[in-house]
Short mmCIF file of C-alpha atoms (C1' of nucleotides) in Angstrom, two decimals:
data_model
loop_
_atom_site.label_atom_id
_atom_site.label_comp_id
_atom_site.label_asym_id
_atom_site.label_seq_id
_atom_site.Cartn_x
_atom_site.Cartn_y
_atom_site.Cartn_z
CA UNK W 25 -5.88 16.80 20.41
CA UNK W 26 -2.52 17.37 22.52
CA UNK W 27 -2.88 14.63 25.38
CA UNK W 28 -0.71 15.90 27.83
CA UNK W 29 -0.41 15.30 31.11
CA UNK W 30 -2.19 12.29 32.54
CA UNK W 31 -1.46 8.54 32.30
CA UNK W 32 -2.01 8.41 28.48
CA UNK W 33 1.38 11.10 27.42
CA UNK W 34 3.62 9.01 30.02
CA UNK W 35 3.00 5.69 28.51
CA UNK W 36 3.70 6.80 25.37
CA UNK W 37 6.89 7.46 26.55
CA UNK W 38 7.43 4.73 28.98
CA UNK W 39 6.74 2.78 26.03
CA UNK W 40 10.44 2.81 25.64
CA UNK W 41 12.75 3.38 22.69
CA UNK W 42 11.25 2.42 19.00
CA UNK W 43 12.22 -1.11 18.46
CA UNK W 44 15.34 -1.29 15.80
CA UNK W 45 14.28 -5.03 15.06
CA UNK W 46 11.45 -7.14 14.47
CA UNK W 47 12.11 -9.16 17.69
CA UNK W 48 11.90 -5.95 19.73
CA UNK W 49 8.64 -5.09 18.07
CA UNK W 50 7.33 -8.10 18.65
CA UNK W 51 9.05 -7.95 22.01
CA UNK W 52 7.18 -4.57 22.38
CA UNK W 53 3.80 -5.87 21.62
CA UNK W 54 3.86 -8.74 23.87
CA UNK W 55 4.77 -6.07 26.91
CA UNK W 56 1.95 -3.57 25.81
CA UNK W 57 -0.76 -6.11 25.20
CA UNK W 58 -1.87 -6.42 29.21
CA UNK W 59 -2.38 -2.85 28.64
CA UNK W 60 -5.60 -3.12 26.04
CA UNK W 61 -8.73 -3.24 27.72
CA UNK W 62 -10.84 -5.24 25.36
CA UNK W 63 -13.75 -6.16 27.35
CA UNK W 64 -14.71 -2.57 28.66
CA UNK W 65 -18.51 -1.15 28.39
CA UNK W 66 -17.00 1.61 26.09
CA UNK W 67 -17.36 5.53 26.14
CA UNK W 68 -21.15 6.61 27.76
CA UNK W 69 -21.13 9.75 25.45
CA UNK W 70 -20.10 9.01 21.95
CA UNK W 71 -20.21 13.09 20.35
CA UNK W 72 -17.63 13.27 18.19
CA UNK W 73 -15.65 9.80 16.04
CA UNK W 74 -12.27 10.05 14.89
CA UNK W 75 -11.33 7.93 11.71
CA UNK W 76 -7.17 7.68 10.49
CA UNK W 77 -5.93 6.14 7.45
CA UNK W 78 -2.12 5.98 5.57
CA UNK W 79 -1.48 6.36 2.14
CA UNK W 80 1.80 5.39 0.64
CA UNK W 81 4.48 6.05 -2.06
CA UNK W 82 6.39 3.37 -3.37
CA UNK W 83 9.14 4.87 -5.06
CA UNK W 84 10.41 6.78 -1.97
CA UNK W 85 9.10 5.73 1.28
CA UNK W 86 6.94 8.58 1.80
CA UNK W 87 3.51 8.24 3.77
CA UNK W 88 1.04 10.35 4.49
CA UNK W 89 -1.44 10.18 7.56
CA UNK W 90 -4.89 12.05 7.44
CA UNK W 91 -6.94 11.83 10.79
CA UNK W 92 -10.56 13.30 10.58
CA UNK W 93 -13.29 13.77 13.23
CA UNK W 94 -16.76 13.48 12.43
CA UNK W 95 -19.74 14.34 14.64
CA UNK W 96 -21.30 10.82 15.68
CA UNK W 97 -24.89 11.69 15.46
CA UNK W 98 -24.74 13.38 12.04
CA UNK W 99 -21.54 11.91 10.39
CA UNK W 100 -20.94 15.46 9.49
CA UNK W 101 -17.19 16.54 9.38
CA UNK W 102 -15.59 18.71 12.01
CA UNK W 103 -12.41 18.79 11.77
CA UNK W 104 -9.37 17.13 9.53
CA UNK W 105 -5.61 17.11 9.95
CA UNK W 106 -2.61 15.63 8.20
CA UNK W 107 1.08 14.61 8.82
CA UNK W 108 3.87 13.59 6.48
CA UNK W 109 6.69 10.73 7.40
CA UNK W 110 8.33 7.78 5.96
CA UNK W 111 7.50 4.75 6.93
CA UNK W 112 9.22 3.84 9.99
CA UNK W 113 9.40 0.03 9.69
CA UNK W 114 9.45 -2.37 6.89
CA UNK W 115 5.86 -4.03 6.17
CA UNK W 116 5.74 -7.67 8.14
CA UNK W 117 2.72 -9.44 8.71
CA UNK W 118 1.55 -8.88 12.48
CA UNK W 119 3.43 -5.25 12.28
CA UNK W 120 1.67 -3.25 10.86
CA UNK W 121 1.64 -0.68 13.57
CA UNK W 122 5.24 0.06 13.87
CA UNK W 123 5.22 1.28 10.27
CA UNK W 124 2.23 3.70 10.86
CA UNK W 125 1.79 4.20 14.07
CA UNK W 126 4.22 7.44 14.39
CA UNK W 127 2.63 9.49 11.11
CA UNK W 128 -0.63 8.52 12.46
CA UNK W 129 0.11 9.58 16.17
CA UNK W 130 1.85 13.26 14.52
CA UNK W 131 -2.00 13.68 12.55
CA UNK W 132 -3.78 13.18 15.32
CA UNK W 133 -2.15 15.48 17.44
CA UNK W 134 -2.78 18.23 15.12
CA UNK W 135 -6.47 17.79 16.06
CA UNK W 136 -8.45 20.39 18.61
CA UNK W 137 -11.36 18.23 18.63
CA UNK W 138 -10.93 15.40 21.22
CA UNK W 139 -12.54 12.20 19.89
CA UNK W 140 -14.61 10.15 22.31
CA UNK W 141 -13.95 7.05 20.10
CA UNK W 142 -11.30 6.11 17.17
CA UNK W 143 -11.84 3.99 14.43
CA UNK W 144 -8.78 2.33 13.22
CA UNK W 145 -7.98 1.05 9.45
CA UNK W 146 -6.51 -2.48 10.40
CA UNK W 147 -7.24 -4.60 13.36
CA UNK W 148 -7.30 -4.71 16.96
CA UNK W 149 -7.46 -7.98 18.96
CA UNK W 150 -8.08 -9.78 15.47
CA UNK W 151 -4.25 -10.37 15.34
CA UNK W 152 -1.35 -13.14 15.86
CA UNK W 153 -0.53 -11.59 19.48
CA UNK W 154 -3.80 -10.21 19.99
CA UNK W 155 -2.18 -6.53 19.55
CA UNK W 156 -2.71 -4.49 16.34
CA UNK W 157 -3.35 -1.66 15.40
CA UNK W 158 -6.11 -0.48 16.67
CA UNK W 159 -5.14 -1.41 20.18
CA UNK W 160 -1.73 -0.12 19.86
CA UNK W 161 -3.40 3.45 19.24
CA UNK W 162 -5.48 2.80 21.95
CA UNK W 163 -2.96 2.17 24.68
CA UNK W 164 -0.67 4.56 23.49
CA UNK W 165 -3.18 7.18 23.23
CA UNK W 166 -5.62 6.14 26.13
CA UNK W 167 -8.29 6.41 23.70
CA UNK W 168 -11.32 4.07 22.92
CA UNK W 169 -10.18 1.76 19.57
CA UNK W 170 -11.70 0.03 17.12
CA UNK W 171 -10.28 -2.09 14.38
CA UNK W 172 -12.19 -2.12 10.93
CA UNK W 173 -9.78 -4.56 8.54
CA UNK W 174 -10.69 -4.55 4.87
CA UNK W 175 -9.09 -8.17 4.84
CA UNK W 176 -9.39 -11.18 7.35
CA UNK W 177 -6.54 -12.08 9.47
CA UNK W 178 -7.46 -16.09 9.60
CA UNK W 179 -10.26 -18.46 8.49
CA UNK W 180 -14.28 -17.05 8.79
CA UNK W 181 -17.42 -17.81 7.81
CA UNK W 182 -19.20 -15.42 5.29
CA UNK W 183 -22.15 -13.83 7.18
CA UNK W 184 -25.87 -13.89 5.84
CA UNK W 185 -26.83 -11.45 2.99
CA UNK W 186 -28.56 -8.74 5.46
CA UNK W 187 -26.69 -5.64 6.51
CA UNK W 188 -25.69 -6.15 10.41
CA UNK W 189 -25.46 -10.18 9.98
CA UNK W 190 -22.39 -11.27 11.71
CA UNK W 191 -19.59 -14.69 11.98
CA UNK W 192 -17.87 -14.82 14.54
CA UNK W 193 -13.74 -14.75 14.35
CA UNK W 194 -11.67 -16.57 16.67
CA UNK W 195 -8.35 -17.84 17.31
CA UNK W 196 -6.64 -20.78 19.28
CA UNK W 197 -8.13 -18.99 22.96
CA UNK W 198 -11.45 -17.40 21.98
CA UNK W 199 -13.29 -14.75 20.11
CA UNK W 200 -11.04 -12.12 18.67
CA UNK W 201 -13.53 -10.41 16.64
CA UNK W 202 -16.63 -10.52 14.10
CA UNK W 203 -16.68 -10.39 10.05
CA UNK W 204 -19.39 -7.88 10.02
CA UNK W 205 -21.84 -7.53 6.79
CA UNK W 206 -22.11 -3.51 6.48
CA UNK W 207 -23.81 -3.82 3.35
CA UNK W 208 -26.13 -6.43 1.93
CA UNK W 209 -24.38 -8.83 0.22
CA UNK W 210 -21.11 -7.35 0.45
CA UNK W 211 -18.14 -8.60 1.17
CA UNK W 212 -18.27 -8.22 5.36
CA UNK W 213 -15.53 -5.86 7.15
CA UNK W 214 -13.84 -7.58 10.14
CA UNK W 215 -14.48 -5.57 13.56
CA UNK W 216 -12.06 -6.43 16.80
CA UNK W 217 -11.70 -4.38 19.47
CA UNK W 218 -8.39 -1.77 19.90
CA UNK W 219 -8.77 -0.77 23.64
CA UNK W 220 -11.58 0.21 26.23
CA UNK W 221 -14.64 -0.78 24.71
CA UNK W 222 -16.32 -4.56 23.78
CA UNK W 223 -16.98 -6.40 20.53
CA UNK W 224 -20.24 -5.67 20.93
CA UNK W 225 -20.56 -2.23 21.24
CA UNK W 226 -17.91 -1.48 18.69
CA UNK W 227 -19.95 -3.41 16.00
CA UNK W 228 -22.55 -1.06 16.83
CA UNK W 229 -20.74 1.82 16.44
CA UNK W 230 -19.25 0.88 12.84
CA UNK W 231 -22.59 -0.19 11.63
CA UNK W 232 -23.68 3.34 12.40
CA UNK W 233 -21.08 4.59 10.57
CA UNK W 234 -21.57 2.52 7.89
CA UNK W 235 -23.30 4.32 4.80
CA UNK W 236 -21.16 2.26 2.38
CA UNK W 237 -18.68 -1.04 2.97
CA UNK W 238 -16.42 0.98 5.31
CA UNK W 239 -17.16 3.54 7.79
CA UNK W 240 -17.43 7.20 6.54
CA UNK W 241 -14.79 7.68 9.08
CA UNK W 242 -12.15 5.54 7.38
CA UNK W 243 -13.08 6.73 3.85
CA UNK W 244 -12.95 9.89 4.71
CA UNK W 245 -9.07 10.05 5.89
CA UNK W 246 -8.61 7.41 2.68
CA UNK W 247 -9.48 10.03 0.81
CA UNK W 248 -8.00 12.70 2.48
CA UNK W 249 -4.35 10.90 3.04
CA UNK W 250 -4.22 10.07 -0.66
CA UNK W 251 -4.57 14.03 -1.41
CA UNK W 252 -2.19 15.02 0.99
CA UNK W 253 0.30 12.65 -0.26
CA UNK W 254 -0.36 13.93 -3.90
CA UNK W 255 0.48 17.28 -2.45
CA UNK W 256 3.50 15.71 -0.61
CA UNK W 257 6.83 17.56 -0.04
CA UNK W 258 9.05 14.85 -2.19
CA UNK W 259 11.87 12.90 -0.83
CA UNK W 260 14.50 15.27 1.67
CA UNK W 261 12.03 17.80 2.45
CA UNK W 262 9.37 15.08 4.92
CA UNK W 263 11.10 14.76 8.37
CA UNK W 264 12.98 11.84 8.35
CA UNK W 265 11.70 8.77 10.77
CA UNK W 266 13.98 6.01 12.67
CA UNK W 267 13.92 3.25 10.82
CA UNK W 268 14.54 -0.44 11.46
CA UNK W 269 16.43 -3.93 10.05
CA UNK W 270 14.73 -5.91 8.43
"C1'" DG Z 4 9.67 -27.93 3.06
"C1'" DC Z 5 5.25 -25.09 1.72
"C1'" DG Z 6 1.67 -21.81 2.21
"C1'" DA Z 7 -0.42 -17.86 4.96
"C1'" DC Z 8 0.14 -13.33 6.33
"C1'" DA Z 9 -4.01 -6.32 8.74
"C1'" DG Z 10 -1.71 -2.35 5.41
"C1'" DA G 2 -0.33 -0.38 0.52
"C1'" DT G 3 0.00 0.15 -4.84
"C1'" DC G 4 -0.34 -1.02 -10.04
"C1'" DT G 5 -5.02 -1.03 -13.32
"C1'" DT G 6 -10.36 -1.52 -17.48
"C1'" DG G 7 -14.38 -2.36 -17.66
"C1'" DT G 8 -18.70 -3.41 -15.60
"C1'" DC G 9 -22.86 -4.02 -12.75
"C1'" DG G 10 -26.15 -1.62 -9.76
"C1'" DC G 11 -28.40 1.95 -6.74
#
DNA sequence: GCGACAG
DNA sequence: ATCTTGTCGC
């Protein structure tokens, strides 16, 4: 999935230098965020679903990034890539994308298969400047995002006990997502939208790909980041990535 | 000052 | 994220 050309490769680059600080990320994210279109109708032809997911050492800073695309009708997998780094900024609270975003951006490039939709593990508009993730991907990418966290970013209300039952998730201005029950009585997953789709339709879509807790996409590059980071080139061999004060 | 805080 | 044993249920 090379994205040349087009709007999507020069924003990535107008995107400016990575941030060395915290207060340049931050600083980054509050520039980018008019960017995410969150209220969008969403891809017409949904064909093929792209899940990513990190997995991390904690000795060295090696991560790995596995991206996988599955076909949307079937869940059946097409295609799977992978991409070795170190993570590229020290974990904070509210930025979480500047730590993966670069290994998951170098698997997802390795793909052939364009995705018509991306399902991201973390969240989109569900976040303290309405920017994760998920919509970070999807600006920088000019893809269709959606955020599946595993965790809640604030205060929610459990859902009812049926698959598909949903609370609603807000913050101080609105609705910024949903905790959605995949499973029955299951601890819910909590959906926001990344970038050019609605909350809507993206609960549809992970409900679809819902055969467990968390979308087949998402499990699938669990799984398949945790391998290649088993198999990881250790320490000086993985390309080394700009990293920042903390 | 204290607790919360995606992964 | 990651470190970890057993246990309940489809």
């Amino acid at each position: 999935m090379s994205t040349p050309s087009t709007p999507a490769e020069f924003e990535r680059f107008s995107a400016g230098p990575w941030p060395a600080t915290p207060q340049q990320a931050i600083a980054l994210q509050n520039q980018l965020r008019p960017l995410a279109r969150v209220e969008d109708p969403g891809p017409d032809q949904v064909y093929t679903v792209a899940g990513i997911d990190v997995a991390y050492r904690t000795d060295d800073d090696v991560i790995a990034a596995a991206a996988v695309v599955l076909d949307a009708e079937t869940l059946a997998p097409l295609e799977t890539a992978t991409a070795h780094g170190r993570a590229a900024f020290p974990y904070q609270p509210g930025l979480l994308a500047f730590r993966e975003l670069p290994a998951i951006a170098a698997a997802l490039e390795k793909l052939t298969i364009p995705p018509d939709l991306l399902i991201c593990d973390g969240s989109g508009l569900a976040h303290p400047r309405r920017f994760g993730l998920a919509c970070h991907l999807g600006v920088l990418l000019d893809l269709p995002t959606i955020g599946v966290a595993k965790t809640p970013v604030g205060p929610y209300r459990m859902p009812d006990p049926p698959r598909g039952s949903w609370t609603e998730i807000r913050d101080d201005d609105g609705v910024v997502g949903r905790a959605l029950r995949t499973r029955e009585n299951v601890k819910p997953v909590f959906v926001s939208v990344g970038h050019r789709t609605n909350l809507t339709t993206a609960c549809a879509h992970v409900l679809r790909l819902c055969r467990h807790r968390l979308p087949e996409t998402t499990r699938r590059a669990d799984h398949l980041a945790r391998h290649a980071l088993a198999n990881s080139p250790s320490g000086e061999s993985v390309p080394p990535t700009t990293r920042a004060q903390p």
